Amino acid sequence: MHPAVHTYSTSRNLEQSVLGHASEPSGVLHPSLKPLPLHVVAAEGTMLKFSDGKTIEDATCGAAVACIGYHSERVKAAIVKQWDRFAYSNSMFYGHAIGEELAAELLRGTNQEMSKVYLMCSGAEAMEAAMKMARQYYMELDPKQPQRMNFIARNGSYHGSTLGSLSMSGHVGRRKLFEGMLFNNIHRVSAAYEYRGRTDGQTTEDYVQQLADELDQKFQELGPDTVCAFVAEPVVGATLGTVPAPAGYFKAMKKVCDKYGALLIFDEVMSGMGRCGTLHEWEQEGVVPDIQTVAKGLAGGFAPIAGMFINHRVSAALTAGTGVFSHAHTYQGHPLGCAAALEVQRIIREDNLVQNVRDNGEYLGKLLREQLADHQHVGDIRGRGFFWSKLTYMKLEFVSCKKTKEPFPPSAGIAKKVHLVAHNDVGISLYPGMGTKDGVTGDHVWIGPAYTSTKQDIERIVSKVKESVTLALK
């Protein structure tokens, strides 16, 4: 299934060889204008071929997106079938069957715990919609009491790059340039980051209670009746390196939210739709959110689409009130995106891929720990399902000193170095992250294999991950 991987030869300028060497100026505003990126010219399975003829294995599904690989005849046929009917519909005035079918499929996947789903094009759009829905919920209940406008989020979180979603985010580096423009009604509590937050001798239960008390105090500080919602990623994605919450954490957080009548919003843009071994990560927490966002694994990258779920509590308030969500996007519920997402979700369900993620995810974690836990600069290895990290201290988090958990200085560029060596010399894509400890210091890389991965695939990927870390940190 996997063609031979042509590895990059070592170069004095590793970054240039991985990012590209275009000879003519590009009219595209790329993420980096110097140097320009290589072009992907073909993709099959989990293999990417570039403009220079080299091929690598993508062990992160892009950014946890291409969950069933880069090609599917079934998805292609579904998109073409919808294309032949109509490709676009004005969602402000009309509905369509493909959207209804997708909504039914998605709600069934929540075991009908959620009531409605609103479909857009990106995770950031979904977070913006979630914020506005939370605000409108309280206005529907009592428009004469508009004081609920505050949100509580967490340090180290990331919810998107638009101004609202970036305001919700606690990612220091991504916020820095835009401080002063960001919203002032979003407040922060500590991340549920057991590796760095739980003190020696403190039990997990005590640590969870400490975090619950902190959230309760934040409600008191702001005024309990001014808070719309507590917002969190059930498994923090790229910013902290796939950090799952401690056992019992979200039940404790929900208890605080219920105490003050606030909503609970889960951002599952990266961790949801099967990535962590259940279709929705909240199934593992035993907690149903009031509002939930999803995106990356929804259509597997075959079309840009995201979703916002609301539960029956929120839906009932809207139905009993104005009956109108005061929000809209030109391309919401786009028919081609709906067709792609519906077929991807059917494939995931019919091929029992979430169970495969659960089974082989445990194997992935086992192999990563067996082969890398003893490395002097791997501080933590953490994750869930097919969402695993390594850093310089345990998740695949990298540290200069394992005992003190002290990270390398940012100037060392450890995560970037591991990423480049993996890409250039080993022929695998790993996803780097910086600022893991405090938003500035700390490095990690994470992997997120395709849901279709077999045990043999996992063994090969872990072997390449080990080789990459060994070469980069020798």
Short mmCIF file of C-alpha atoms in Angstrom, two decimals:
data_model
loop_
_atom_site.label_atom_id
_atom_site.label_comp_id
_atom_site.label_asym_id
_atom_site.label_seq_id
_atom_site.Cartn_x
_atom_site.Cartn_y
_atom_site.Cartn_z
CA MET A 1 0.00 0.00 0.00
CA HIS A 2 2.93 2.34 0.63
CA PRO A 3 5.39 3.15 -2.17
CA ALA A 4 9.03 3.40 -1.25
CA VAL A 5 9.92 6.62 0.52
CA HIS A 6 12.73 8.60 -1.12
CA THR A 7 14.51 10.32 1.74
CA TYR A 8 16.10 13.73 1.50
CA SER A 9 19.86 13.88 1.66
CA THR A 10 21.42 15.84 4.49
CA SER A 11 21.95 19.48 3.57
CA ARG A 12 23.74 22.39 5.19
CA ASN A 13 20.49 24.23 4.86
CA LEU A 14 17.88 21.75 6.07
CA GLU A 15 15.18 24.38 6.13
CA GLN A 16 15.75 25.36 2.51
CA SER A 17 15.52 21.77 1.30
CA VAL A 18 12.25 21.09 3.10
CA LEU A 19 10.59 24.41 2.37
CA GLY A 20 11.64 24.83 -1.20
CA HIS A 21 13.73 26.66 -3.70
CA ALA A 22 11.38 28.31 -6.20
CA SER A 23 13.26 30.39 -8.73
CA GLU A 24 10.41 32.74 -9.66
CA PRO A 25 8.40 35.00 -7.37
CA SER A 26 5.05 33.64 -6.22
CA GLY A 27 1.84 35.67 -6.25
CA VAL A 28 0.54 33.66 -3.28
CA LEU A 29 0.81 35.09 0.23
CA HIS A 30 2.25 31.92 1.74
CA PRO A 31 2.60 31.41 5.51
CA SER A 32 6.28 32.19 4.98
CA LEU A 33 7.56 34.32 2.11
CA LYS A 34 11.19 33.41 2.69
CA PRO A 35 11.85 30.78 1.64
CA LEU A 36 8.92 29.64 -0.50
CA PRO A 37 7.41 26.20 0.13
CA LEU A 38 7.74 23.10 -1.99
CA HIS A 39 4.67 22.25 -4.05
CA VAL A 40 2.71 19.04 -3.49
CA VAL A 41 2.12 17.54 -6.92
CA ALA A 42 0.45 14.24 -6.00
CA ALA A 43 -0.86 12.34 -2.99
CA GLU A 44 -1.99 8.76 -2.53
CA GLY A 45 -2.82 6.98 0.70
CA THR A 46 -0.62 8.73 3.25
CA MET A 47 2.20 9.52 0.83
CA LEU A 48 2.94 13.03 -0.49
CA LYS A 49 4.97 13.68 -3.63
CA PHE A 50 6.63 17.08 -4.07
CA SER A 51 7.71 19.22 -6.99
CA ASP A 52 11.32 18.08 -6.62
CA GLY A 53 10.26 14.45 -7.09
CA LYS A 54 10.76 13.40 -3.47
CA THR A 55 8.11 11.51 -1.48
CA ILE A 56 7.42 11.39 2.25
CA GLU A 57 4.99 9.62 4.54
CA ASP A 58 2.55 11.99 6.23
CA ALA A 59 2.15 10.75 9.81
CA THR A 60 0.05 13.74 10.89
CA CYS A 61 -2.68 13.73 8.20
CA GLY A 62 -1.63 17.27 7.39
CA ALA A 63 -2.94 19.04 10.49
CA ALA A 64 -4.98 16.03 11.71
CA VAL A 65 -7.22 16.46 8.65
CA ALA A 66 -6.72 13.71 6.01
CA CYS A 67 -8.07 11.05 8.35
CA ILE A 68 -8.82 8.41 5.69
CA GLY A 69 -5.87 9.29 3.47
CA TYR A 70 -5.46 11.54 0.48
CA HIS A 71 -7.61 9.69 -2.04
CA SER A 72 -11.01 8.01 -1.98
CA GLU A 73 -13.01 6.95 -5.02
CA ARG A 74 -16.15 6.87 -2.88
CA VAL A 75 -15.75 10.46 -1.75
CA LYS A 76 -14.86 11.56 -5.27
CA ALA A 77 -18.01 9.90 -6.65
CA ALA A 78 -20.18 11.50 -3.94
CA ILE A 79 -18.84 14.99 -4.75
CA VAL A 80 -19.34 14.48 -8.50
CA LYS A 81 -22.88 13.18 -7.94
CA GLN A 82 -23.78 16.31 -5.99
CA TRP A 83 -21.96 18.49 -8.54
CA ASP A 84 -24.17 17.08 -11.28
CA ARG A 85 -27.26 18.07 -9.29
CA PHE A 86 -26.07 21.53 -8.17
CA ALA A 87 -22.87 22.79 -6.59
CA TYR A 88 -24.15 25.82 -4.69
CA SER A 89 -27.36 26.87 -2.98
CA ASN A 90 -28.23 30.16 -1.27
CA SER A 91 -28.39 29.00 2.33
CA MET A 92 -30.14 32.17 3.48
CA PHE A 93 -33.28 31.11 1.65
CA TYR A 94 -33.03 27.42 0.72
CA GLY A 95 -32.15 24.08 2.23
CA HIS A 96 -31.12 20.89 0.43
CA ALA A 97 -31.29 17.13 0.87
CA ILE A 98 -27.55 16.54 1.14
CA GLY A 99 -27.36 18.92 4.10
CA GLU A 100 -30.26 17.17 5.82
CA GLU A 101 -28.63 13.78 5.26
CA LEU A 102 -25.35 14.99 6.72
CA ALA A 103 -27.06 16.51 9.75
CA ALA A 104 -28.93 13.24 10.40
CA GLU A 105 -25.68 11.27 10.15
CA LEU A 106 -23.86 13.63 12.50
CA LEU A 107 -26.62 13.76 15.11
CA ARG A 108 -26.87 9.97 15.06
CA GLY A 109 -23.15 9.95 15.85
CA THR A 110 -23.88 11.85 19.07
CA ASN A 111 -26.51 9.25 20.04
CA GLN A 112 -28.99 12.14 19.67
CA GLU A 113 -27.45 13.94 22.64
CA MET A 114 -27.06 16.97 20.36
CA SER A 115 -30.08 18.56 18.70
CA LYS A 116 -28.90 20.66 15.74
CA VAL A 117 -25.73 21.18 13.70
CA TYR A 118 -24.71 24.35 11.88
CA LEU A 119 -22.32 23.82 8.95
CA MET A 120 -19.57 26.24 7.89
CA CYS A 121 -16.14 26.11 6.25
CA SER A 122 -13.52 26.28 9.05
CA GLY A 123 -12.89 25.64 12.72
CA ALA A 124 -12.36 29.34 13.45
CA GLU A 125 -15.77 30.10 11.92
CA ALA A 126 -17.27 27.40 14.11
CA MET A 127 -15.78 28.95 17.24
CA GLU A 128 -17.09 32.39 16.26
CA ALA A 129 -20.53 30.85 15.80
CA ALA A 130 -20.30 29.08 19.16
CA MET A 131 -19.49 32.34 20.94
CA LYS A 132 -22.44 34.11 19.34
CA MET A 133 -24.75 31.18 20.03
CA ALA A 134 -23.80 31.18 23.71
CA ARG A 135 -24.53 34.89 23.96
CA GLN A 136 -27.82 34.58 22.09
CA TYR A 137 -28.91 31.67 24.30
CA TYR A 138 -29.08 33.96 27.31
CA MET A 139 -30.72 36.74 25.35
CA GLU A 140 -33.41 34.28 24.27
CA LEU A 141 -33.99 33.30 27.89
CA ASP A 142 -34.24 36.88 29.13
CA PRO A 143 -33.45 39.78 26.78
CA LYS A 144 -33.79 42.20 29.68
CA GLN A 145 -30.67 40.74 31.33
CA PRO A 146 -27.85 41.19 28.81
CA GLN A 147 -25.05 40.99 31.37
CA ARG A 148 -23.86 37.51 30.35
CA MET A 149 -21.06 38.41 27.99
CA ASN A 150 -17.92 36.98 29.62
CA PHE A 151 -16.20 33.75 28.64
CA ILE A 152 -13.68 31.70 30.58
CA ALA A 153 -11.03 29.80 28.59
CA ARG A 154 -7.68 28.26 29.48
CA ASN A 155 -4.02 29.12 29.20
CA GLY A 156 -2.25 27.28 26.40
CA SER A 157 -5.41 26.79 24.36
CA TYR A 158 -5.96 27.49 20.69
CA HIS A 159 -9.34 28.03 19.06
CA GLY A 160 -8.59 29.73 15.73
CA SER A 161 -7.04 32.75 14.03
CA THR A 162 -9.99 35.11 13.51
CA LEU A 163 -10.18 37.90 16.07
CA GLY A 164 -12.91 36.27 18.15
CA SER A 165 -11.41 32.80 18.15
CA LEU A 166 -7.89 34.18 18.71
CA SER A 167 -9.24 36.19 21.63
CA MET A 168 -10.55 32.93 23.07
CA SER A 169 -7.15 31.30 22.56
CA GLY A 170 -4.43 31.30 25.20
CA HIS A 171 -1.55 30.80 22.79
CA VAL A 172 0.98 33.50 23.70
CA GLY A 173 2.89 33.56 20.43
CA ARG A 174 -0.11 33.68 18.12
CA ARG A 175 -1.79 36.43 20.18
CA LYS A 176 1.27 38.64 20.59
CA LEU A 177 1.09 40.70 17.38
CA PHE A 178 -2.61 41.43 17.84
CA GLU A 179 -2.79 42.27 21.54
CA GLY A 180 -4.83 45.44 21.88
CA MET A 181 -7.22 44.33 19.15
CA LEU A 182 -8.42 41.23 20.97
CA PHE A 183 -11.62 41.03 23.01
CA ASN A 184 -11.48 41.97 26.70
CA ASN A 185 -14.43 39.81 27.77
CA ILE A 186 -12.44 36.56 27.71
CA HIS A 187 -10.74 35.46 30.91
CA ARG A 188 -8.40 32.61 31.66
CA VAL A 189 -7.74 29.79 34.09
CA SER A 190 -4.94 27.22 34.16
CA ALA A 191 -4.62 24.47 31.59
CA ALA A 192 -5.37 20.92 32.70
CA TYR A 193 -1.76 19.96 32.09
CA GLU A 194 -0.88 17.24 34.57
CA TYR A 195 2.74 16.84 33.49
CA ARG A 196 3.56 20.44 34.44
CA GLY A 197 0.65 21.41 36.70
CA ARG A 198 0.36 18.60 39.23
CA THR A 199 2.90 18.93 42.02
CA ASP A 200 4.94 16.11 43.52
CA GLY A 201 2.87 14.21 46.05
CA GLN A 202 -0.41 15.65 44.77
CA THR A 203 -2.97 13.07 43.64
CA THR A 204 -4.86 13.43 40.36
CA GLU A 205 -8.06 13.92 42.37
CA ASP A 206 -6.49 16.74 44.37
CA TYR A 207 -5.17 18.35 41.19
CA VAL A 208 -8.61 18.22 39.55
CA GLN A 209 -10.17 19.76 42.66
CA GLN A 210 -7.57 22.53 42.57
CA LEU A 211 -8.55 23.33 38.98
CA ALA A 212 -12.26 23.20 39.81
CA ASP A 213 -11.70 25.60 42.72
CA GLU A 214 -9.79 27.93 40.40
CA LEU A 215 -12.68 27.96 37.91
CA ASP A 216 -15.17 28.59 40.72
CA GLN A 217 -13.07 31.50 41.95
CA LYS A 218 -12.96 32.96 38.43
CA PHE A 219 -16.76 32.87 38.28
CA GLN A 220 -16.89 34.66 41.62
CA GLU A 221 -14.34 37.23 40.50
CA LEU A 222 -16.25 38.08 37.31
CA GLY A 223 -19.71 37.84 38.81
CA PRO A 224 -21.38 34.44 38.28
CA ASP A 225 -24.29 35.86 36.30
CA THR A 226 -21.99 37.60 33.80
CA VAL A 227 -20.42 34.41 32.37
CA CYS A 228 -21.74 32.85 29.16
CA ALA A 229 -19.58 29.75 29.06
CA PHE A 230 -16.43 27.86 29.94
CA VAL A 231 -14.58 26.89 26.74
CA ALA A 232 -12.02 24.08 26.42
CA GLU A 233 -10.43 21.56 24.08
CA PRO A 234 -11.03 18.09 25.58
CA VAL A 235 -7.57 17.17 24.28
CA VAL A 236 -5.42 20.24 23.68
CA GLY A 237 -4.02 20.01 20.17
CA ALA A 238 -0.95 21.47 18.52
CA THR A 239 -0.27 24.25 21.05
CA LEU A 240 0.49 22.01 24.05
CA GLY A 241 1.01 18.76 22.20
CA THR A 242 -2.05 16.52 22.55
CA VAL A 243 -2.63 17.00 26.26
CA PRO A 244 -5.62 15.01 27.54
CA ALA A 245 -7.38 16.20 30.68
CA PRO A 246 -6.90 14.27 33.94
CA ALA A 247 -9.57 11.74 34.87
CA GLY A 248 -12.68 13.43 36.23
CA TYR A 249 -11.64 16.92 35.12
CA PHE A 250 -14.56 17.74 32.82
CA LYS A 251 -17.15 16.35 35.22
CA ALA A 252 -15.73 18.73 37.82
CA MET A 253 -15.76 21.65 35.38
CA LYS A 254 -19.34 20.95 34.33
CA LYS A 255 -20.40 20.88 37.97
CA VAL A 256 -19.03 24.41 38.40
CA CYS A 257 -20.73 25.59 35.19
CA ASP A 258 -24.05 24.10 36.31
CA LYS A 259 -23.69 25.75 39.69
CA TYR A 260 -23.70 29.17 38.03
CA GLY A 261 -25.98 28.40 35.07
CA ALA A 262 -23.18 28.78 32.49
CA LEU A 263 -22.76 26.78 29.31
CA LEU A 264 -19.98 24.28 28.58
CA ILE A 265 -18.39 24.60 25.11
CA PHE A 266 -16.07 21.92 23.75
CA ASP A 267 -13.70 22.71 20.89
CA GLU A 268 -13.19 19.36 19.16
CA VAL A 269 -11.98 20.87 15.90
CA MET A 270 -8.75 18.86 16.11
CA SER A 271 -9.50 16.12 18.65
CA GLY A 272 -12.99 15.16 17.48
CA MET A 273 -14.66 13.05 14.77
CA GLY A 274 -12.82 9.86 15.69
CA ARG A 275 -9.28 11.19 16.21
CA CYS A 276 -9.11 10.12 19.89
CA GLY A 277 -10.80 6.72 19.65
CA THR A 278 -14.44 7.73 19.99
CA LEU A 279 -16.36 9.71 17.40
CA HIS A 280 -16.61 12.58 19.90
CA GLU A 281 -13.97 12.93 22.59
CA TRP A 282 -16.59 13.95 25.16
CA GLU A 283 -17.91 10.39 25.09
CA GLN A 284 -14.78 9.42 27.03
CA GLU A 285 -15.37 12.16 29.60
CA GLY A 286 -18.95 11.17 30.42
CA VAL A 287 -19.98 14.79 29.84
CA VAL A 288 -22.20 16.19 27.07
CA PRO A 289 -21.34 19.78 26.12
CA ASP A 290 -23.95 22.44 25.47
CA ILE A 291 -22.14 23.55 22.32
CA GLN A 292 -19.44 21.71 20.38
CA THR A 293 -17.28 22.60 17.40
CA VAL A 294 -15.79 20.11 14.90
CA ALA A 295 -13.90 20.48 11.63
CA LYS A 296 -10.70 18.71 10.60
CA GLY A 297 -11.84 15.08 10.52
CA LEU A 298 -15.34 15.96 9.39
CA ALA A 299 -14.65 15.71 5.65
CA GLY A 300 -11.07 14.47 5.85
CA GLY A 301 -9.72 17.37 3.81
CA PHE A 302 -11.75 16.51 0.70
CA ALA A 303 -13.67 19.78 1.16
CA PRO A 304 -13.51 22.68 3.62
CA ILE A 305 -16.30 22.15 6.14
CA ALA A 306 -16.81 22.57 9.88
CA GLY A 307 -19.73 22.18 12.25
CA MET A 308 -21.21 23.61 15.44
CA PHE A 309 -23.48 21.31 17.44
CA ILE A 310 -25.98 22.59 19.99
CA ASN A 311 -27.68 20.35 22.53
CA HIS A 312 -31.39 20.19 23.34
CA ARG A 313 -31.14 22.80 26.10
CA VAL A 314 -29.80 25.43 23.71
CA SER A 315 -32.02 24.38 20.82
CA ALA A 316 -35.15 24.55 22.98
CA ALA A 317 -34.36 28.10 24.10
CA LEU A 318 -33.89 29.22 20.50
CA THR A 319 -37.05 27.48 19.33
CA ALA A 320 -39.15 28.93 22.15
CA GLY A 321 -37.74 32.40 21.49
CA THR A 322 -37.02 34.09 18.19
CA GLY A 323 -36.43 30.85 16.30
CA VAL A 324 -33.59 32.54 14.41
CA PHE A 325 -29.84 32.19 14.91
CA SER A 326 -28.52 35.70 14.36
CA HIS A 327 -25.52 34.63 12.32
CA ALA A 328 -24.74 33.66 8.71
CA HIS A 329 -22.00 32.77 6.23
CA THR A 330 -22.22 32.88 2.44
CA TYR A 331 -20.89 29.34 2.11
CA GLN A 332 -22.59 27.75 5.12
CA GLY A 333 -23.93 24.28 4.38
CA HIS A 334 -22.18 24.23 1.00
CA PRO A 335 -23.59 21.23 -0.93
CA LEU A 336 -20.25 19.89 -2.15
CA GLY A 337 -18.76 20.12 1.35
CA CYS A 338 -21.81 18.33 2.74
CA ALA A 339 -21.46 15.57 0.15
CA ALA A 340 -17.80 15.05 1.00
CA ALA A 341 -18.38 15.05 4.76
CA LEU A 342 -21.34 12.68 4.52
CA GLU A 343 -19.36 10.12 2.55
CA VAL A 344 -16.31 10.40 4.84
CA GLN A 345 -18.51 9.85 7.90
CA ARG A 346 -20.21 6.87 6.26
CA ILE A 347 -16.82 5.33 5.47
CA ILE A 348 -15.67 5.85 9.06
CA ARG A 349 -18.85 4.21 10.38
CA GLU A 350 -19.14 1.35 7.86
CA ASP A 351 -15.45 0.41 8.01
CA ASN A 352 -15.42 0.61 11.82
CA LEU A 353 -12.47 2.99 11.71
CA VAL A 354 -13.04 4.54 15.13
CA GLN A 355 -12.57 1.10 16.67
CA ASN A 356 -9.40 0.76 14.62
CA VAL A 357 -8.18 4.07 16.03
CA ARG A 358 -8.94 2.86 19.54
CA ASP A 359 -7.19 -0.49 19.11
CA ASN A 360 -4.15 0.67 17.20
CA GLY A 361 -3.98 3.90 19.21
CA GLU A 362 -3.19 1.85 22.29
CA TYR A 363 -0.52 0.02 20.30
CA LEU A 364 0.89 3.34 19.09
CA GLY A 365 1.20 4.62 22.65
CA LYS A 366 2.78 1.37 23.81
CA LEU A 367 5.43 1.44 21.06
CA LEU A 368 6.23 5.12 21.56
CA ARG A 369 6.80 4.55 25.27
CA GLU A 370 8.85 1.39 24.71
CA GLN A 371 11.14 3.04 22.17
CA LEU A 372 11.39 6.62 23.39
CA ALA A 373 10.50 6.87 27.08
CA ASP A 374 14.13 6.27 28.08
CA HIS A 375 15.53 8.94 25.78
CA GLN A 376 17.31 11.56 27.89
CA HIS A 377 15.51 14.44 26.18
CA VAL A 378 12.00 12.98 25.87
CA GLY A 379 10.20 14.22 28.93
CA ASP A 380 6.64 13.14 28.19
CA ILE A 381 4.80 10.86 25.78
CA ARG A 382 1.07 11.52 25.87
CA GLY A 383 -2.04 11.30 23.80
CA ARG A 384 -5.22 9.42 23.06
CA GLY A 385 -6.29 7.29 20.10
CA PHE A 386 -4.31 8.43 17.06
CA PHE A 387 -3.34 11.75 18.62
CA TRP A 388 0.06 11.47 20.26
CA SER A 389 2.92 13.84 21.08
CA LYS A 390 6.51 13.80 22.03
CA LEU A 391 8.26 16.68 23.62
CA THR A 392 11.41 17.19 25.44
CA TYR A 393 9.70 15.81 28.44
CA MET A 394 7.03 13.15 28.04
CA LYS A 395 4.27 13.56 25.46
CA LEU A 396 6.78 13.59 22.99
CA GLU A 397 7.71 16.76 24.71
CA PHE A 398 11.41 17.58 24.65
CA VAL A 399 13.36 18.73 27.70
CA SER A 400 16.98 19.57 28.32
CA CYS A 401 16.76 17.99 31.79
CA LYS A 402 14.37 15.13 32.44
CA LYS A 403 14.51 15.44 36.22
CA THR A 404 13.64 19.14 36.42
CA LYS A 405 11.50 19.14 33.22
CA GLU A 406 13.45 22.19 32.13
CA PRO A 407 12.91 22.83 28.41
CA PHE A 408 15.53 23.82 25.89
CA PRO A 409 15.86 27.56 25.21
CA PRO A 410 13.75 28.79 22.25
CA SER A 411 16.95 29.66 20.40
CA ALA A 412 17.79 25.95 20.14
CA GLY A 413 14.75 25.40 17.88
CA ILE A 414 14.45 21.78 18.96
CA ALA A 415 10.94 21.02 17.66
CA LYS A 416 11.74 22.61 14.32
CA LYS A 417 14.98 20.67 14.11
CA VAL A 418 13.22 17.35 14.75
CA HIS A 419 10.62 18.25 12.13
CA LEU A 420 13.24 19.13 9.53
CA VAL A 421 15.40 16.06 10.15
CA ALA A 422 12.30 13.85 9.96
CA HIS A 423 11.23 15.45 6.70
CA ASN A 424 14.66 15.68 5.05
CA ASP A 425 16.52 12.62 6.26
CA VAL A 426 13.90 10.09 7.36
CA GLY A 427 11.06 10.83 4.95
CA ILE A 428 8.22 11.38 7.40
CA SER A 429 6.17 14.42 8.37
CA LEU A 430 6.00 15.27 12.09
CA TYR A 431 4.13 18.31 13.40
CA PRO A 432 6.29 20.65 15.53
CA GLY A 433 5.11 22.94 18.31
CA MET A 434 6.82 25.52 20.49
CA GLY A 435 5.93 27.36 23.70
CA THR A 436 4.71 24.20 25.40
CA LYS A 437 5.70 25.21 28.94
CA ASP A 438 4.66 28.84 29.15
CA GLY A 439 3.84 30.00 25.64
CA VAL A 440 7.48 30.81 24.93
CA THR A 441 9.70 27.91 26.01
CA GLY A 442 9.13 24.21 25.48
CA ASP A 443 9.16 22.01 22.36
CA HIS A 444 7.16 19.07 21.14
CA VAL A 445 6.22 17.18 18.02
CA TRP A 446 3.02 15.25 17.54
CA ILE A 447 1.81 12.55 15.21
CA GLY A 448 -1.72 11.73 14.09
CA PRO A 449 -1.86 8.77 11.71
CA ALA A 450 -4.73 8.04 9.34
CA TYR A 451 -7.67 6.14 10.84
CA THR A 452 -7.00 3.34 8.33
CA SER A 453 -3.52 2.62 9.73
CA THR A 454 -2.67 -1.00 10.43
CA LYS A 455 -0.36 -2.38 13.11
CA GLN A 456 2.37 -2.62 10.47
CA ASP A 457 1.84 1.04 9.59
CA ILE A 458 2.13 1.99 13.27
CA GLU A 459 5.34 0.00 13.66
CA ARG A 460 6.87 1.73 10.64
CA ILE A 461 5.79 5.17 11.80
CA VAL A 462 7.17 4.68 15.33
CA SER A 463 10.44 3.41 13.90
CA LYS A 464 10.74 6.58 11.79
CA VAL A 465 9.79 8.78 14.73
CA LYS A 466 12.51 7.18 16.84
CA GLU A 467 15.05 7.59 14.05
CA SER A 468 14.08 11.24 13.64
CA VAL A 469 14.43 12.05 17.34
CA THR A 470 17.70 10.15 17.62
CA LEU A 471 19.24 11.92 14.63
CA ALA A 472 18.04 15.37 15.62
CA LEU A 473 19.06 15.16 19.29
CA LYS A 474 22.19 13.06 19.10
#
